[in-house]
Coordinates of C-alpha atoms and ligand atoms in Angstrom, one line a residue:
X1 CA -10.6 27.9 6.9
X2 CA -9.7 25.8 10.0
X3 CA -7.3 27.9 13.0
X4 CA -4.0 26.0 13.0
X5 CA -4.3 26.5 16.7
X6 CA -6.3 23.5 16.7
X7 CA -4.0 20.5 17.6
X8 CA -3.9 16.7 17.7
X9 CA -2.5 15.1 21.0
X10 CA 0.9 13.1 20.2
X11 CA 1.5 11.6 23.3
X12 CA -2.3 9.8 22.9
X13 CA -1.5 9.1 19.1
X14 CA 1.7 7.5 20.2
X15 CA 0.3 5.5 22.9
X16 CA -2.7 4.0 20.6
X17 CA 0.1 3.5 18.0
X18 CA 1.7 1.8 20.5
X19 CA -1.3 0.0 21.7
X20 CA -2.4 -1.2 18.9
X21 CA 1.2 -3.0 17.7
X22 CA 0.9 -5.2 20.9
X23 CA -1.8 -7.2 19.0
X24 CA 0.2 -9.5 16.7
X25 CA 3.7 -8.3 18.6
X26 CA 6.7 -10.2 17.7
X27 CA 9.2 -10.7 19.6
X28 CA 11.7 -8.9 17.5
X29 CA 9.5 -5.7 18.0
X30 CA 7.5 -6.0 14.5
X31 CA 3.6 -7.0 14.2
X32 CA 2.5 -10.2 12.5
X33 CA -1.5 -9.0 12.2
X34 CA -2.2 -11.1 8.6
X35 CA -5.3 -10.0 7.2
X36 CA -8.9 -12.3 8.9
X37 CA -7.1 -14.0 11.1
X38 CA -8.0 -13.8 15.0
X39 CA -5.2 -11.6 15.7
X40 CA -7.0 -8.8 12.8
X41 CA -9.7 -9.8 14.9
X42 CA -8.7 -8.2 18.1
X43 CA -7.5 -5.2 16.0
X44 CA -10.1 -4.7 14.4
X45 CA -12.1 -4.8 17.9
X46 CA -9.8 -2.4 19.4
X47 CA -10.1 -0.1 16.8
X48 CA -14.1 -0.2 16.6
X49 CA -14.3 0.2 20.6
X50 CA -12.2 3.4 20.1
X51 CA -14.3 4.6 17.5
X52 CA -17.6 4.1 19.2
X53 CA -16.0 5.5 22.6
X54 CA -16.5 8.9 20.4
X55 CA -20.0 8.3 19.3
X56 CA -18.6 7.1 15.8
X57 CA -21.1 5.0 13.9
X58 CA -19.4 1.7 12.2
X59 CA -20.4 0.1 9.1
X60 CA -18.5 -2.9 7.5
X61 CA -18.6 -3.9 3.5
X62 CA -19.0 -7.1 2.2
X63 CA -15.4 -7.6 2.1
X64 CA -14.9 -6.4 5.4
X65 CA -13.8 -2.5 5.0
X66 CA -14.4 -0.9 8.0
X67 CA -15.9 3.1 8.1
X68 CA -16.4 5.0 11.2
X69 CA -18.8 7.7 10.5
X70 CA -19.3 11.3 12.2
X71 CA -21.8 13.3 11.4
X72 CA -21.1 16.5 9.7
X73 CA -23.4 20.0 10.0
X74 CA -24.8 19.7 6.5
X75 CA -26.3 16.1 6.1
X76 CA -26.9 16.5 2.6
X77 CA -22.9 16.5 2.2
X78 CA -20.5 13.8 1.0
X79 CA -18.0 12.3 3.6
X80 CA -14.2 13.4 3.6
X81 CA -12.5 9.3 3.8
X82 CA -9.5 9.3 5.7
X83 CA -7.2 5.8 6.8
X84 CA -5.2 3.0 5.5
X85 CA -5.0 -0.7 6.7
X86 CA -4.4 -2.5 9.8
X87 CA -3.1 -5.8 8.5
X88 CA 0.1 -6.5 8.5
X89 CA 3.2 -8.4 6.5
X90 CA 4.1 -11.6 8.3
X91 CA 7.5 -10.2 9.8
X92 CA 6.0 -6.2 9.2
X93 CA 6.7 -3.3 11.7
X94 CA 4.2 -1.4 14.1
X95 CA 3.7 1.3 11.2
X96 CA 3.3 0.3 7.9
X97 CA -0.9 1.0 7.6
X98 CA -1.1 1.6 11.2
X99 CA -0.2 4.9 11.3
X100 CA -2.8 6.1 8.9
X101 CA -5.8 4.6 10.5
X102 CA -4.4 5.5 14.2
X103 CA -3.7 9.1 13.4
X104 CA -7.3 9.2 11.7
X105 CA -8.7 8.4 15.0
X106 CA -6.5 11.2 16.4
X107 CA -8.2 13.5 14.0
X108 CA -11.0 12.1 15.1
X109 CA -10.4 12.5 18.8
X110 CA -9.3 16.1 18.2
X111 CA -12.5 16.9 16.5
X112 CA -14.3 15.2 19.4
X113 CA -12.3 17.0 22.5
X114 CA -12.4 20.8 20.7
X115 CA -16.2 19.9 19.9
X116 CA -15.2 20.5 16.5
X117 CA -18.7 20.4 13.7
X118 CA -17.3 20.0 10.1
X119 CA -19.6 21.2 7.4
X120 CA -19.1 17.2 5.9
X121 CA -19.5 14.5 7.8
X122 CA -15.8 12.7 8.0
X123 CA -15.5 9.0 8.0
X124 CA -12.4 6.9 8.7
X125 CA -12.0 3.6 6.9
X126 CA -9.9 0.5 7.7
X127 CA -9.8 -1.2 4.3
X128 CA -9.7 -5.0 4.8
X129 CA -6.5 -6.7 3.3
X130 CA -3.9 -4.2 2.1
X131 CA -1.0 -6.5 2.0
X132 CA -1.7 -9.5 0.1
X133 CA 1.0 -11.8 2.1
X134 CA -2.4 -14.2 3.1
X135 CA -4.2 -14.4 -0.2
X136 CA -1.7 -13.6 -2.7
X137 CA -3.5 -10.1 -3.7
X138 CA -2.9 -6.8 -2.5
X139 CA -4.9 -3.7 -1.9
X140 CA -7.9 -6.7 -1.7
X141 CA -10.3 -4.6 0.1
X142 CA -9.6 -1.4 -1.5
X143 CA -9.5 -3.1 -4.7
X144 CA -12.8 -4.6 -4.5
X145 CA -14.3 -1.5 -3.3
X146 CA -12.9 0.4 -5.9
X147 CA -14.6 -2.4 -8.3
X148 CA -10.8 -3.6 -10.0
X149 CA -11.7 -7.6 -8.2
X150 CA -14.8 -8.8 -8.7
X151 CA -16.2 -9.6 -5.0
X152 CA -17.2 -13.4 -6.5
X153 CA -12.9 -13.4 -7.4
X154 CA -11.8 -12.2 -4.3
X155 CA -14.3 -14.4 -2.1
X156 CA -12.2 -17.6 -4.1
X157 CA -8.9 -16.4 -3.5
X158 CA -7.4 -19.0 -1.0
X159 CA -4.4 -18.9 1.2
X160 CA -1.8 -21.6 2.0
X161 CA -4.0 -23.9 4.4
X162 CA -7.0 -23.7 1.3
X163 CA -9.1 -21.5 3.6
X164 CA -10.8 -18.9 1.3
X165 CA -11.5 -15.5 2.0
X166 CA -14.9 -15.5 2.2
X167 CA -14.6 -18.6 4.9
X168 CA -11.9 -16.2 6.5
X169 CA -14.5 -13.6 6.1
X170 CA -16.9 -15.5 8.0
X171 CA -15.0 -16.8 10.7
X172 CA -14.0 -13.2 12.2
X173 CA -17.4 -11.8 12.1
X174 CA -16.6 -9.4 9.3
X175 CA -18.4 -10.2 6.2
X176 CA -20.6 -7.1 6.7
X177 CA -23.8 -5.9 5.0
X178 CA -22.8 -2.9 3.0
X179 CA -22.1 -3.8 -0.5
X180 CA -18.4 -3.6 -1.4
X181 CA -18.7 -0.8 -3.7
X182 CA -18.0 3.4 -4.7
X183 CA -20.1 5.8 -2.6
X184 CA -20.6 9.5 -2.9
X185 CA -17.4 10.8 -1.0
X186 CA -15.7 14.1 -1.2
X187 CA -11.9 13.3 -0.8
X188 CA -9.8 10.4 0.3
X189 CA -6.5 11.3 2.5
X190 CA -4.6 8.1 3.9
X191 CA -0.9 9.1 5.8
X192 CA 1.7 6.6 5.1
X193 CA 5.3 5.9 6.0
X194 CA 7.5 6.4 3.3
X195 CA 8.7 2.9 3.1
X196 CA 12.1 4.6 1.5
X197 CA 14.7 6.5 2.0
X198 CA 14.2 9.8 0.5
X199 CA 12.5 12.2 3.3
X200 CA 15.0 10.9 5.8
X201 CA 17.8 11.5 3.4
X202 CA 16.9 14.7 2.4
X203 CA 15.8 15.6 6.1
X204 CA 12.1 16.4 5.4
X205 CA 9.4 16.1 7.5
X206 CA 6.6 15.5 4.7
X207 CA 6.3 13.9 2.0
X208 CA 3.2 16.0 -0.5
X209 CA 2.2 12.9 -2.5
X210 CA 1.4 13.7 -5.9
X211 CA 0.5 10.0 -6.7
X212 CA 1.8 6.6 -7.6
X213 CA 4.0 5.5 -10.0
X214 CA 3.0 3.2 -13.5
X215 CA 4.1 -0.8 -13.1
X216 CA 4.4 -3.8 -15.0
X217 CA 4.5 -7.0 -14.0
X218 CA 5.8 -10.6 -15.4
X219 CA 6.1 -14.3 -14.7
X220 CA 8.7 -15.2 -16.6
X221 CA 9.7 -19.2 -17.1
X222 CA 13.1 -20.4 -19.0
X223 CA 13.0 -24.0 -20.6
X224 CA 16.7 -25.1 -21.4
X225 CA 17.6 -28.7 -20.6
X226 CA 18.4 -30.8 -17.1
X227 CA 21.6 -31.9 -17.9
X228 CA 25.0 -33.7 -16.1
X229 CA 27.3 -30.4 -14.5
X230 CA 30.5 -32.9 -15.5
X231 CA 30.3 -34.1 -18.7
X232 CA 28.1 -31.6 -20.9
X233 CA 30.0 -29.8 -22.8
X234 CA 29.5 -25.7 -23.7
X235 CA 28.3 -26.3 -26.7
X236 CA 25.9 -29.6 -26.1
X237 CA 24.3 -26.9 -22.7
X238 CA 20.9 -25.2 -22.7
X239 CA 21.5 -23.9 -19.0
X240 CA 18.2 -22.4 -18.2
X241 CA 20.0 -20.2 -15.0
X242 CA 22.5 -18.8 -17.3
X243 CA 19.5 -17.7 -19.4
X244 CA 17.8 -16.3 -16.8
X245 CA 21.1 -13.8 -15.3
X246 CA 20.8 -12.3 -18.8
X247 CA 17.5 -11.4 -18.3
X248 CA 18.4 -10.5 -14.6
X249 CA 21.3 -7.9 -15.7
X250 CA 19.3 -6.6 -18.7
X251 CA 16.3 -5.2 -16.2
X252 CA 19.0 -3.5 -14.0
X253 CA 20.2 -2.1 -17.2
X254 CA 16.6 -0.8 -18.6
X255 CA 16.0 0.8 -14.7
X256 CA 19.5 2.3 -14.3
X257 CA 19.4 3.8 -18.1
X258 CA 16.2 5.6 -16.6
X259 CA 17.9 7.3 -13.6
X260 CA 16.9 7.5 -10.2
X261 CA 12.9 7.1 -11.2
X262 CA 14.2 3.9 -12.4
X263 CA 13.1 0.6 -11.2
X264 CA 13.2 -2.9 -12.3
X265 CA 13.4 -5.9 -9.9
X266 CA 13.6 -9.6 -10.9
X267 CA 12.7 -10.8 -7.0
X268 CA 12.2 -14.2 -7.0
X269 CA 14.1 -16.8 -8.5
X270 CA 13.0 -20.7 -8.4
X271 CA 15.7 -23.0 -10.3
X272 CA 15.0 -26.6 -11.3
X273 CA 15.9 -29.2 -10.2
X274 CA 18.0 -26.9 -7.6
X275 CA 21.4 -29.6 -7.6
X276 CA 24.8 -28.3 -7.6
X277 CA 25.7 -30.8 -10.2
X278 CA 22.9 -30.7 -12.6
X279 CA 22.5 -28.0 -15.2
X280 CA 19.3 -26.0 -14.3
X281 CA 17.1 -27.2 -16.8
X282 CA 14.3 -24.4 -15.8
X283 CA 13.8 -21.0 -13.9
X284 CA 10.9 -19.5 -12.9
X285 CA 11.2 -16.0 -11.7
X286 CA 9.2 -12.7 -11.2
X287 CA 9.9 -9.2 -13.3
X288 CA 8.7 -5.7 -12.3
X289 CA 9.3 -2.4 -13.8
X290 CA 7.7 0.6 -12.2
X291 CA 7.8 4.5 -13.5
X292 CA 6.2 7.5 -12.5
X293 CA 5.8 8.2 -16.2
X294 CA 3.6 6.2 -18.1
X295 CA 5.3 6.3 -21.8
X296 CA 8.1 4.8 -19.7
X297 CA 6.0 2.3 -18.7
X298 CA 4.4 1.4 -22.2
X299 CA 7.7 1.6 -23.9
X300 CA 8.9 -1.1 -21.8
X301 CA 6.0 -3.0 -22.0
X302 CA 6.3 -3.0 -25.9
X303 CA 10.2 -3.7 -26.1
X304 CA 11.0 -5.9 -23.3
X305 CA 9.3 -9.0 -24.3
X306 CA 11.0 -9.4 -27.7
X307 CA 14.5 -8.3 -25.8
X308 CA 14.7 -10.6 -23.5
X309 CA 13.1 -13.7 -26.3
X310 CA 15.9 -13.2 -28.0
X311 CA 18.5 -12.9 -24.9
X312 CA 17.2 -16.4 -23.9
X313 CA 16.9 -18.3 -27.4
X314 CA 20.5 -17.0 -27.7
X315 CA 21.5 -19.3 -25.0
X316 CA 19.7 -22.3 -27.1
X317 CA 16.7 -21.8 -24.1
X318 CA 13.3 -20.5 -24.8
X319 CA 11.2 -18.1 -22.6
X320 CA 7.7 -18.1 -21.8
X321 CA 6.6 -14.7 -20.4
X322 CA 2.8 -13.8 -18.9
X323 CA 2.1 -10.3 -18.3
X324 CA 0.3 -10.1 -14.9
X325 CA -1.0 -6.4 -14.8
X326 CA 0.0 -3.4 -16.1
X327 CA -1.3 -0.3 -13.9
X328 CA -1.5 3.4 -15.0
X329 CA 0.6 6.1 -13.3
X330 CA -2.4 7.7 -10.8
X331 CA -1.8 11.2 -10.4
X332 CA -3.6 12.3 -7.5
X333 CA -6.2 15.2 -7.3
X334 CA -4.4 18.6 -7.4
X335 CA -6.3 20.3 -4.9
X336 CA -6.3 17.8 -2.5
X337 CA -2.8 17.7 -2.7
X338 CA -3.0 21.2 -2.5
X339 CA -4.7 20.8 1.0
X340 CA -1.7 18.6 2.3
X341 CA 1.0 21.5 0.6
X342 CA -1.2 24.2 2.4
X343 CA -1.2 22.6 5.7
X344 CA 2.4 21.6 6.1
X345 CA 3.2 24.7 5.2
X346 CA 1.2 26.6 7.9
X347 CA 2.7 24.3 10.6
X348 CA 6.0 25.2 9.1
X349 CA 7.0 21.8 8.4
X350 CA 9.9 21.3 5.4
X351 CA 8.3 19.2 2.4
X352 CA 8.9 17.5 -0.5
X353 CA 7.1 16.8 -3.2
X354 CA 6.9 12.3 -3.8
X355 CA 5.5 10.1 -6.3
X356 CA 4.8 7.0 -4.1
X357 CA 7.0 3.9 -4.5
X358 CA 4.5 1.7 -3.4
X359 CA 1.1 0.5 -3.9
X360 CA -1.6 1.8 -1.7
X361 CA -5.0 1.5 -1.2
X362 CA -5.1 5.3 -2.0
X363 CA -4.2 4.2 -5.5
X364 CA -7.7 2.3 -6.2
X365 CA -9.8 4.9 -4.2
X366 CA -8.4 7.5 -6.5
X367 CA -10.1 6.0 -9.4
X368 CA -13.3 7.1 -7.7
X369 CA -12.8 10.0 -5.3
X370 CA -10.5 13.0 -5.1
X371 CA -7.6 11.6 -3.5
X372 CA -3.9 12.4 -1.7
X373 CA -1.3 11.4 0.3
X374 CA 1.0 12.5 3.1
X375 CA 4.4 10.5 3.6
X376 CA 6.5 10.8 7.2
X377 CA 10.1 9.4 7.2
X378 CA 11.1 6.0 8.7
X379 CA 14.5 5.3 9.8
X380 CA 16.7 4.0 6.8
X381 CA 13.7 4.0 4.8
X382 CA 12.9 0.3 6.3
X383 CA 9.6 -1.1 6.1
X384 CA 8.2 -4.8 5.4
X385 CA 10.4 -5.6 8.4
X386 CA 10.3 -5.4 12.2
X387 CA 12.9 -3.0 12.6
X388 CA 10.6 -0.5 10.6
X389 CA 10.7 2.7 13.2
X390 CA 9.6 6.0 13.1
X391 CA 10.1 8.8 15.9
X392 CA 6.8 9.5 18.0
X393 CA 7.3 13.6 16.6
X394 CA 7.2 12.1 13.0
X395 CA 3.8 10.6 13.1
X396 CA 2.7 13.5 15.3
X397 CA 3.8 15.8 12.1
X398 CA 1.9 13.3 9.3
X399 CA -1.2 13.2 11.9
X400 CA -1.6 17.2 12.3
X401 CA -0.5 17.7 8.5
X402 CA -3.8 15.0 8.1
X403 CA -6.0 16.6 10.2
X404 CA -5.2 20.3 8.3
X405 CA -6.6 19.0 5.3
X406 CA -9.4 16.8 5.7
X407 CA -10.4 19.4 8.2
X408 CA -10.5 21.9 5.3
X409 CA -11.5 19.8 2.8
X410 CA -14.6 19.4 5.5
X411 CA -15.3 22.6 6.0
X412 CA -14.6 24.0 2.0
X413 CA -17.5 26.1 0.4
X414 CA -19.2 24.6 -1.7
Ligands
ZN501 ZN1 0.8 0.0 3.9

């Protein structure tokens, strides 16, 4: 079992947190890094010459994954994974992925400077295209890893000025060699901001992740008629916006009725032709539910279609609606959570138990590997924005909690 005398250095995390979110700095203090662009470039640079600074080996994937390798004692081992992403949203904040992948090189470092030999070898892993805001696909390179996205799929997917991911792939120098697929490994950990409110409002100082909530998604289009604001009459109106708010109001219902695990979001709205004095003729909008229980999940998934068909055709509209993807709860391996639960609790920190909100790349490496998750607070729960902010002892927390357990996980007999 690993001394919890050992400790990571939180004025260097901080400062290579902090280096790091000058490439792709807005001015409103956030990061625009979009994944394969030049500016992922020179992160991706800055975090390889850090990694080879401690004698780290890098390897890149076919879809551009990045894993920094140190050796372990027993070579016939598998490697303990830990990171997250270093691309960013296109008005994101310094942390969001960052944190993960900085505080692994902390580990990292740590390891390094106490001449530290795990039993496992340990690698830390950028994966390539967490966010989706270029290509229209999240968790892209974990997702292809993982085998969910064919690489032949992903290599097509274009972004707004038609260049395609393998072209961006290409461009940056990171198409690597390594095929884009599972490998032996022992554990996954990846340390995240929350991205909500719940540590900060409870006042904990990590979050034991005990995996990722069950979604659905839909596309959802209403057809009613285009028609003159000032002389159609109620009953002559197929208003496809009025349609639409019923559907709107009904998924606020279904998530309330389920508490505060509840959530439905219709986030995007696109009304046709868009003219104060026209009646909307069409809407095209998006619908999510998300659970962390999966009958919850199914159950909406068999009832809400026919619910909101017949909220619509009682407008005189019709509705056509796509389902997009409907993912699994994840639960996340119990004794690697058990590691994170274990560690905080050495360093005395206060916990809470959290099913993750969000996606994360964690989610698709779970599939194949034992897998968990640490959570730190950020301030009002704020992230996708360049206000998102955490306090330099917060990550310092998440990053020693980190190195507790894939330190043990390292060094576990076997
Ligand atoms: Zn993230």
């Amino acid at each position: 079992m690993s001394g919890t005398n050992q400790r990571i250095d939180p004025k260097r995390l901080w400062d290579s947190l902090m280096s790091m979110a000058e490439i792709g700095a807005t001015p409103k203090g956030g990061v625009k890094r979009l994944t394969l662009t030049e500016v992922d470039k020179a992160g991706r640079q800055r975090f390889s010459a850090w990694c080879e600074a401690l004698g780290l080996t890098v390897r890149v994937d076919a879809i551009g994954n990045m894993f920094a390798r140190r050796e372990g004692r027993d070579p016939s081992r598998k490697p303990v994974l830990l990171g997250s992403h270093l691309d960013s949203q296109p008005s994101g904040g310094k942390f969001d992925g960052a944190l993960g992948v900085i505080a692994g090189l902390e580990v990292m470092r740590t390891l390094h400077d106490l001449n530290i030999q795990t039993e496992a070898p340990i690698e830390l892993v950028n994966w390539t295209d967490e966010e989706g805001s270029r290509f229209g696909h999240s968790l892209m390179g974990s997702g292809a890893w993982a085998g969910i996205y064919s690489l032949e799929k992903v290599y097509g997917l274009k972004d707004v000025e038609g260049v395609s991911v393998s072209d961006a792939l290409d461009s940056i120098g990171y198409k690597g060699s390594h095929p884009a697929a599972p490998f032996p490994a022992d554990a996954y950990f990846e340390l995240h901001i929350e991205q909500g409110p719940i540590l900060e409002r409870e006042g904990k100082q990590i979050g034991v992740v005990t995996g990722a909530q069950a979604q659905v998604w839909y596309d959802a289009t209403v057809i009613g008629q285009d028609s003159h604001a000032g002389t159609t009459p109620p009953s002559a109106r197929r208003d496809a916006l009025v349609a639409a708010a019923r559907i709107i109001e009904r998924v606020d219902t279904l998530m309330r009725e389920r508490g505060e695990d509840g959530r439905g979001t219709v986030g995007q709205l696109h009304v046709l032709p868009n003219s104060r004095n026209v009646v909307p003729g069409e809407v095209r909008f998006s619908v999510e539910f998300r659970h962390p229980d999966d009958a919850q999940i199914e159950g909406l998934a068999a009832t809400f279609p026919a619910e909101a068909k017949a909220l619509v055709e009682a407008t005189g509209c019709s509705l056509q609606l796509e389902e997009l993807f409907r993912i699994p709860a994840q639960p996340f391996d119990p004794s690697c959570v058990d590691l994170v639960r274990q560690g905080a609790a050495r360093l005395g920190y206060s916990t809470r138990e959290i099913v993750s909100g969000a996606g994360h790349d964690a989610v698709y490496v779970a599939r194949h590997v034992p897998t968990a998750m640490i959570f730190t607070p950020c301030k009002d729960g704020l992230s996708h924005n360049e206000a998102e902010s955490i306090l330099p002892e917060e990550a310092a927390a998440g990053c020693q909690v980190l190195f507790e357990a894939v330190v043990a996980r390292a060094n576990r007999a076997l």
